[in-house]
Backbone as JSON, one array per atom type, in Angstrom:
{
  "sequence": "MRMATWGRSTANSGVPGLRRDGRHIDQITTVMNQLKNDPDSRRIIVSAWNVGELDKMALAPCHAFFQFYVADGKLSCQLYQRSCDVFLGLPFNIASYALLVHMVAQQCDLQVGDFVWTGGDTHLYSNHLEQTHLQLSREPRPLPKLVIKRKPASIFDYRF",
  "N": [[111.44, 94.14, 85.14], [108.47, 95.71, 85.99], [106.56, 98.43, 84.77], [104.41, 100.96, 85.75], [101.9, 103.21, 84.65], [100.65, 106.09, 85.96], [99.3, 108.32, 85.22], [99.23, 111.91, 84.75], [101.47, 114.11, 86.51], [100.65, 115.44, 89.74], [101.62, 117.81, 90.55], [100.98, 120.47, 89.84], [98.29, 120.62, 90.2], [97.23, 121.33, 92.63], [95.88, 119.89, 94.59], [96.61, 117.21, 96.67], [96.66, 113.92, 95.46], [94.81, 114.37, 93.53], [94.16, 114.37, 90.16], [94.89, 116.3, 87.21], [92.7, 116.08, 85.58], [90.66, 115.88, 87.34], [90.09, 113.45, 88.55], [90.4, 111.33, 91.41], [93.31, 110.09, 93.14], [93.9, 107.31, 94.9], [96.02, 107.16, 97.34], [96.84, 105.22, 99.21], [95.89, 102.76, 98.2], [97.35, 102.79, 95.84], [99.96, 102.62, 96.88], [99.82, 100.06, 98.06], [99.49, 98.46, 95.76], [101.9, 99.05, 94.45], [103.77, 97.98, 96.26], [103.15, 95.28, 96.09], [103.53, 94.71, 93.37], [105.86, 95.97, 92.46], [108.07, 95.92, 94.41], [110.68, 96.86, 94.71], [110.72, 99.48, 94.04], [111.61, 102.91, 94.41], [109.83, 104.82, 94.9], [107.63, 104.63, 96.55], [105.56, 106.25, 98.09], [103.56, 108.2, 100.3], [101.99, 111.24, 100.34], [101.1, 114.1, 102.17], [101.45, 116.68, 101.78], [100.43, 119.63, 100.38], [100.95, 121.9, 98.31], [99.45, 123.76, 96.83], [97.29, 124.28, 98.47], [98.12, 125.16, 100.94], [97.94, 127.81, 101.9], [95.29, 127.97, 102.56], [94.89, 126.37, 104.71], [94.44, 125.85, 108.22], [96.55, 124.85, 109.61], [99.51, 123.55, 108.38], [100.1, 120.19, 107.18], [101.47, 118.11, 109.68], [102.58, 115.57, 109.48], [104.25, 115.14, 106.88], [105.1, 113.39, 104.74], [105.35, 109.86, 104.07], [107.41, 107.02, 103.43], [107.63, 103.83, 102.01], [109.78, 100.99, 101.9], [111.32, 98.03, 100.64], [113.48, 95.52, 101.66], [115.34, 92.61, 101.49], [113.03, 91.04, 101.87], [111.71, 92.34, 103.89], [109.56, 94.85, 105.14], [109.95, 98.26, 105.48], [109.5, 101.57, 106.84], [109.67, 105.07, 106.5], [108.95, 108.03, 108.11], [108.55, 111.44, 107.52], [108.24, 114.12, 109.54], [107.2, 117.32, 109.76], [106.79, 118.95, 111.95], [106.7, 118.52, 115.47], [105.29, 117.74, 118.57], [107.02, 116.68, 121.08], [106.55, 115.46, 123.63], [103.73, 114.89, 123.86], [102.82, 114.15, 121.25], [104.76, 112.58, 119.76], [105.14, 109.87, 120.91], [102.62, 108.71, 120.29], [102.6, 109.03, 117.5], [104.75, 107.36, 116.71], [103.82, 104.84, 117.6], [101.46, 104.61, 116.04], [102.35, 104.64, 113.33], [104.09, 102.47, 113.39], [102.26, 100.41, 113.82], [100.88, 100.66, 111.39], [102.91, 99.84, 109.6], [103.09, 97.13, 110.3], [100.52, 96.25, 109.55], [100.46, 96.79, 106.76], [102.65, 95.25, 105.92], [101.67, 92.7, 106.55], [99.52, 92.52, 104.75], [100.91, 92.47, 102.36], [102.35, 90.19, 102.45], [104.92, 90.29, 103.62], [107.78, 90.44, 105.79], [108.16, 92.3, 108.85], [110.05, 95.21, 108.89], [111.91, 98.0, 109.68], [110.84, 100.98, 111.42], [111.36, 104.27, 110.74], [111.73, 107.4, 112.1], [111.72, 110.79, 111.28], [112.23, 114.02, 112.3], [111.45, 117.41, 111.69], [110.98, 120.15, 112.91], [111.2, 119.77, 116.09], [109.75, 119.89, 119.27], [109.48, 120.68, 122.75], [107.09, 121.65, 124.84], [106.98, 124.28, 127.25], [105.02, 124.09, 129.24], [104.83, 121.4, 129.54], [107.01, 120.46, 130.85], [107.19, 119.6, 133.58], [105.62, 117.22, 133.58], [107.13, 115.79, 131.75], [109.6, 115.45, 133.07], [108.69, 113.84, 135.17], [107.81, 111.56, 133.74], [110.27, 110.71, 132.64], [111.54, 109.95, 134.95], [110.47, 107.56, 135.65], [110.57, 103.96, 135.79], [111.11, 102.18, 132.85], [108.64, 100.16, 131.26], [108.33, 96.71, 130.16], [108.64, 96.19, 126.62], [105.74, 96.18, 124.55], [104.07, 93.49, 122.75], [102.92, 93.13, 119.53], [100.14, 91.54, 118.19], [98.46, 90.48, 115.47], [95.48, 89.09, 114.91], [94.08, 88.11, 112.69], [94.09, 88.08, 109.09], [92.84, 90.56, 107.31], [90.77, 91.08, 104.35], [91.64, 93.31, 102.92], [93.74, 96.26, 103.19], [92.02, 98.15, 104.1], [90.18, 96.9, 105.68], [90.73, 96.39, 108.34], [89.83, 96.09, 111.76], [89.24, 97.33, 115.04]],
  "CA": [[110.8, 95.12, 85.98], [107.21, 96.19, 85.44], [106.39, 99.86, 84.96], [103.0, 101.36, 85.7], [101.67, 104.62, 84.35], [99.6, 106.54, 86.86], [98.73, 109.58, 84.75], [100.07, 113.09, 84.88], [101.88, 114.57, 87.85], [99.69, 116.33, 90.4], [102.38, 118.92, 91.11], [100.36, 121.77, 89.62], [96.84, 120.56, 90.34], [96.85, 122.0, 93.87], [95.27, 118.99, 95.56], [97.3, 115.92, 96.61], [95.77, 112.82, 95.14], [93.83, 114.78, 92.51], [94.79, 114.57, 88.86], [94.44, 117.51, 86.51], [91.38, 115.84, 84.99], [89.68, 115.86, 88.43], [89.94, 112.13, 89.17], [91.21, 111.13, 92.62], [94.28, 109.01, 93.24], [93.89, 106.73, 96.24], [97.44, 106.94, 97.59], [97.07, 103.98, 99.95], [95.72, 101.67, 97.25], [98.51, 102.86, 94.94], [101.1, 102.08, 97.63], [99.65, 98.61, 98.19], [99.77, 97.88, 94.45], [103.34, 99.18, 94.2], [104.49, 97.02, 97.11], [102.9, 93.92, 95.6], [103.96, 94.53, 91.99], [107.19, 96.54, 92.22], [108.56, 96.21, 95.76], [111.99, 97.5, 94.69], [110.56, 100.88, 93.67], [112.02, 103.93, 95.39], [108.79, 105.85, 94.81], [106.44, 104.17, 97.28], [105.43, 107.39, 99.0], [102.27, 108.85, 100.54], [102.26, 112.64, 100.66], [99.99, 114.94, 102.63], [101.85, 118.06, 101.53], [99.63, 120.15, 99.29], [101.44, 123.27, 98.13], [98.38, 124.6, 96.32], [96.26, 124.52, 99.48], [98.72, 125.53, 102.23], [97.44, 129.1, 102.37], [93.89, 127.81, 103.0], [94.87, 125.48, 105.87], [94.72, 126.43, 109.53], [97.88, 124.35, 109.96], [100.03, 122.63, 107.36], [100.23, 118.84, 107.73], [102.69, 117.8, 110.44], [103.11, 114.35, 108.86], [104.34, 115.57, 105.49], [105.06, 112.22, 103.87], [106.03, 108.65, 104.52], [107.89, 106.2, 102.33], [107.88, 102.41, 102.28], [110.8, 100.33, 101.1], [111.46, 96.6, 100.92], [114.84, 94.96, 101.54], [115.45, 91.25, 102.03], [111.72, 90.55, 102.26], [111.21, 93.09, 105.05], [108.99, 96.16, 104.84], [110.29, 99.35, 106.4], [108.81, 102.82, 106.56], [110.24, 106.28, 107.08], [108.04, 109.17, 108.18], [109.11, 112.78, 107.75], [107.27, 114.94, 110.24], [107.76, 118.66, 109.73], [106.65, 119.57, 113.27], [106.3, 117.47, 116.41], [105.22, 117.91, 120.01], [107.74, 115.47, 121.49], [105.98, 114.78, 124.8], [102.38, 114.35, 123.64], [102.58, 113.61, 119.92], [105.72, 111.61, 119.24], [104.85, 108.46, 121.24], [101.45, 108.26, 119.52], [103.01, 108.94, 116.09], [105.57, 106.16, 116.55], [102.95, 103.67, 117.74], [100.53, 104.55, 114.91], [103.05, 104.25, 112.1], [104.59, 101.1, 113.58], [101.1, 99.57, 113.55], [100.65, 100.7, 109.95], [103.92, 98.99, 108.96], [102.68, 95.74, 110.53], [99.33, 95.96, 108.74], [100.84, 96.78, 105.34], [103.49, 94.07, 105.72], [100.8, 91.52, 106.55], [98.77, 92.51, 103.5], [101.83, 92.24, 101.23], [103.1, 88.96, 102.74], [106.3, 90.65, 103.91], [108.16, 90.54, 107.2], [108.24, 93.69, 109.32], [111.4, 95.75, 109.0], [112.1, 99.11, 110.61], [110.15, 102.25, 111.28], [112.32, 105.36, 110.96], [111.06, 108.68, 112.26], [112.57, 111.96, 111.1], [111.51, 115.23, 112.68], [112.01, 118.69, 111.27], [110.93, 121.05, 114.06], [110.73, 119.01, 117.26], [109.7, 120.83, 120.39], [108.93, 120.3, 124.04], [106.47, 122.86, 125.37], [107.35, 124.57, 128.64], [103.97, 123.62, 130.15], [104.95, 119.94, 129.65], [108.29, 120.11, 131.48], [106.99, 118.83, 134.81], [105.19, 115.87, 133.2], [108.26, 115.15, 131.06], [110.54, 115.01, 134.11], [108.06, 112.71, 135.86], [107.86, 110.4, 132.84], [111.65, 110.27, 132.53], [111.98, 109.37, 136.22], [109.84, 106.25, 135.82], [111.22, 102.77, 135.24], [110.39, 101.74, 131.65], [107.99, 98.85, 131.27], [108.74, 95.88, 129.01], [108.0, 96.57, 125.36], [104.59, 95.33, 124.22], [104.16, 92.69, 121.54], [101.74, 93.28, 118.69], [99.66, 90.31, 117.56], [97.29, 90.69, 114.63], [94.89, 87.75, 114.94], [93.58, 87.65, 111.4], [94.49, 88.89, 107.95], [91.65, 91.02, 106.59], [90.83, 91.0, 102.89], [92.4, 94.44, 102.38], [94.26, 97.2, 104.19], [90.9, 98.96, 104.58], [89.24, 96.06, 106.43], [91.15, 96.15, 109.73], [88.89, 96.59, 112.77], [89.83, 97.28, 116.38]],
  "C": [[109.54, 95.63, 85.27], [107.06, 97.67, 85.72], [104.92, 100.2, 84.81], [102.91, 102.84, 85.39], [100.46, 105.06, 85.16], [98.98, 107.86, 86.4], [99.69, 110.73, 84.98], [100.38, 113.41, 86.33], [100.82, 115.49, 88.42], [100.37, 117.59, 90.91], [101.69, 120.26, 90.95], [98.85, 121.76, 89.82], [96.35, 121.19, 91.63], [96.26, 121.09, 94.92], [96.02, 117.66, 95.51], [96.3, 114.81, 96.34], [94.71, 113.19, 94.12], [94.58, 115.06, 91.21], [94.22, 115.84, 88.22], [93.06, 117.32, 85.9], [90.3, 115.69, 86.06], [89.49, 114.52, 89.1], [90.88, 112.01, 90.37], [92.17, 109.97, 92.46], [94.25, 108.54, 94.69], [95.33, 106.34, 96.55], [97.71, 105.61, 98.3], [96.92, 102.77, 99.03], [96.9, 101.63, 96.27], [99.74, 102.27, 95.61], [101.0, 100.56, 97.74], [99.96, 97.91, 96.87], [101.26, 97.94, 94.12], [104.12, 98.14, 95.0], [104.32, 95.59, 96.61], [103.5, 93.67, 94.22], [105.36, 95.04, 91.67], [107.83, 96.92, 93.56], [109.94, 96.87, 95.81], [111.92, 98.98, 94.31], [111.04, 101.8, 94.8], [111.0, 105.05, 95.46], [107.52, 105.49, 95.56], [106.2, 105.15, 98.43], [103.98, 107.83, 99.09], [102.59, 110.26, 101.0], [100.99, 113.36, 101.09], [100.26, 116.41, 102.3], [101.18, 118.56, 100.26], [99.96, 121.63, 99.11], [100.33, 124.21, 97.7], [97.31, 124.96, 97.33], [96.81, 125.03, 100.8], [98.16, 126.84, 102.78], [95.99, 129.04, 102.86], [93.77, 126.97, 104.27], [95.11, 126.26, 107.15], [96.13, 126.05, 109.96], [98.31, 123.37, 108.87], [100.21, 121.24, 107.98], [101.56, 118.64, 108.47], [103.36, 116.57, 109.85], [103.15, 114.62, 107.36], [104.29, 114.4, 104.51], [105.71, 111.03, 104.55], [106.31, 107.77, 103.32], [108.11, 104.77, 102.8], [109.02, 101.93, 101.4], [110.96, 98.9, 101.58], [112.91, 96.2, 100.69], [114.85, 93.59, 102.21], [114.12, 90.72, 102.56], [111.11, 91.23, 103.47], [110.72, 94.47, 104.62], [109.38, 97.16, 105.92], [109.58, 100.61, 105.94], [109.56, 103.96, 107.21], [109.21, 107.39, 106.98], [108.86, 110.44, 108.32], [108.0, 113.62, 108.35], [107.85, 116.34, 110.37], [107.74, 119.33, 111.09], [106.12, 118.52, 114.24], [106.38, 117.93, 117.85], [105.79, 116.61, 120.6], [107.05, 114.74, 122.64], [104.62, 114.14, 124.49], [102.23, 113.63, 122.3], [103.47, 112.46, 119.51], [105.44, 110.16, 119.64], [103.66, 107.9, 120.45], [101.82, 108.09, 118.05], [103.8, 107.67, 115.84], [104.7, 104.91, 116.62], [102.03, 103.51, 116.53], [101.21, 104.08, 113.63], [103.65, 102.86, 112.21], [103.45, 100.1, 113.33], [100.82, 99.51, 112.05], [101.64, 99.8, 109.21], [103.54, 97.52, 109.12], [101.49, 95.36, 109.65], [99.68, 95.85, 107.26], [101.71, 95.55, 105.05], [102.64, 92.8, 105.66], [100.05, 91.41, 105.23], [99.63, 92.14, 102.29], [102.67, 90.98, 101.41], [104.6, 89.22, 102.89], [106.54, 90.57, 105.41], [108.22, 92.02, 107.57], [109.7, 94.08, 109.47], [111.46, 96.83, 110.06], [111.1, 100.22, 110.36], [111.16, 103.32, 111.65], [111.54, 106.66, 111.01], [112.08, 109.79, 112.1], [111.74, 113.19, 111.4], [112.22, 116.48, 112.21], [112.11, 119.63, 112.46], [110.33, 120.26, 115.23], [110.79, 119.93, 118.46], [109.04, 120.2, 121.61], [108.39, 121.59, 124.65], [106.79, 123.04, 126.85], [106.29, 124.09, 129.63], [103.94, 122.09, 130.26], [106.21, 119.51, 130.4], [108.12, 119.24, 132.72], [106.58, 117.39, 134.5], [106.32, 115.1, 132.52], [109.27, 114.62, 132.08], [109.98, 113.8, 134.87], [108.15, 111.44, 135.0], [109.28, 109.84, 132.75], [112.17, 109.63, 133.82], [111.44, 107.96, 136.44], [110.66, 105.13, 135.19], [110.45, 102.33, 133.99], [109.8, 100.35, 131.82], [108.52, 98.03, 130.1], [107.99, 96.32, 127.75], [106.83, 95.64, 125.08], [104.87, 94.52, 122.96], [102.84, 92.82, 120.79], [101.4, 91.93, 118.06], [98.4, 90.68, 116.77], [96.68, 89.31, 114.39], [94.4, 87.23, 113.6], [94.12, 88.56, 110.3], [93.23, 89.3, 107.2], [91.86, 90.95, 105.08], [91.64, 92.14, 102.28], [92.89, 95.32, 103.53], [93.13, 98.03, 104.81], [89.93, 98.19, 105.47], [89.68, 95.74, 107.85], [90.13, 96.79, 110.67], [89.53, 96.4, 114.13], [88.75, 97.17, 117.42]]
}
C-alpha cells in the first residue's frame, strides 16, 4: 500500500482546501490521484464544509461532502446533503452527482457503481404541493441512458 503525505490538516485554517501555509489544495485533483493510486482508501472525500467561514456565509453549503469508494472495480459515491428541497433540488442533485460518478469512473478506468444520496433536513415546501401531486400522478418515462462519446485528457476537460 502506498501512502501519500498531503501536508498538515486544514481543520484550523478556516478555509477548506487551504493549508496553514496559505497554499491551496485542489480537492478534485487530490481525489483523482487517490482513486488512481490508492483506490482502497477510505478517505477519498471532497468537503465543502468550512467551519471557520460559516458565520460569514449567507447559507451554509447544502452539499456538505461526498465520498468515493471502489469495490470490485466499480466506483461508487455517497453524497451527504445537509438540507434539500425535495421537489426542485433533489432530482437535479441526483442527476449531477450520477454524471460526476460516470466522469470520474471513466477517467480512472473503473466501472460505474452506485450513487448513494443521504439527506439531513429534507423538505417539501407548501407552495410546491400542487406541482408535486401533478408530478406524482404522471406515468414515469423510461430511464435515460448516459453515453459519454469521448474520454477527455482530464476530469477538467469535459465539455457539454
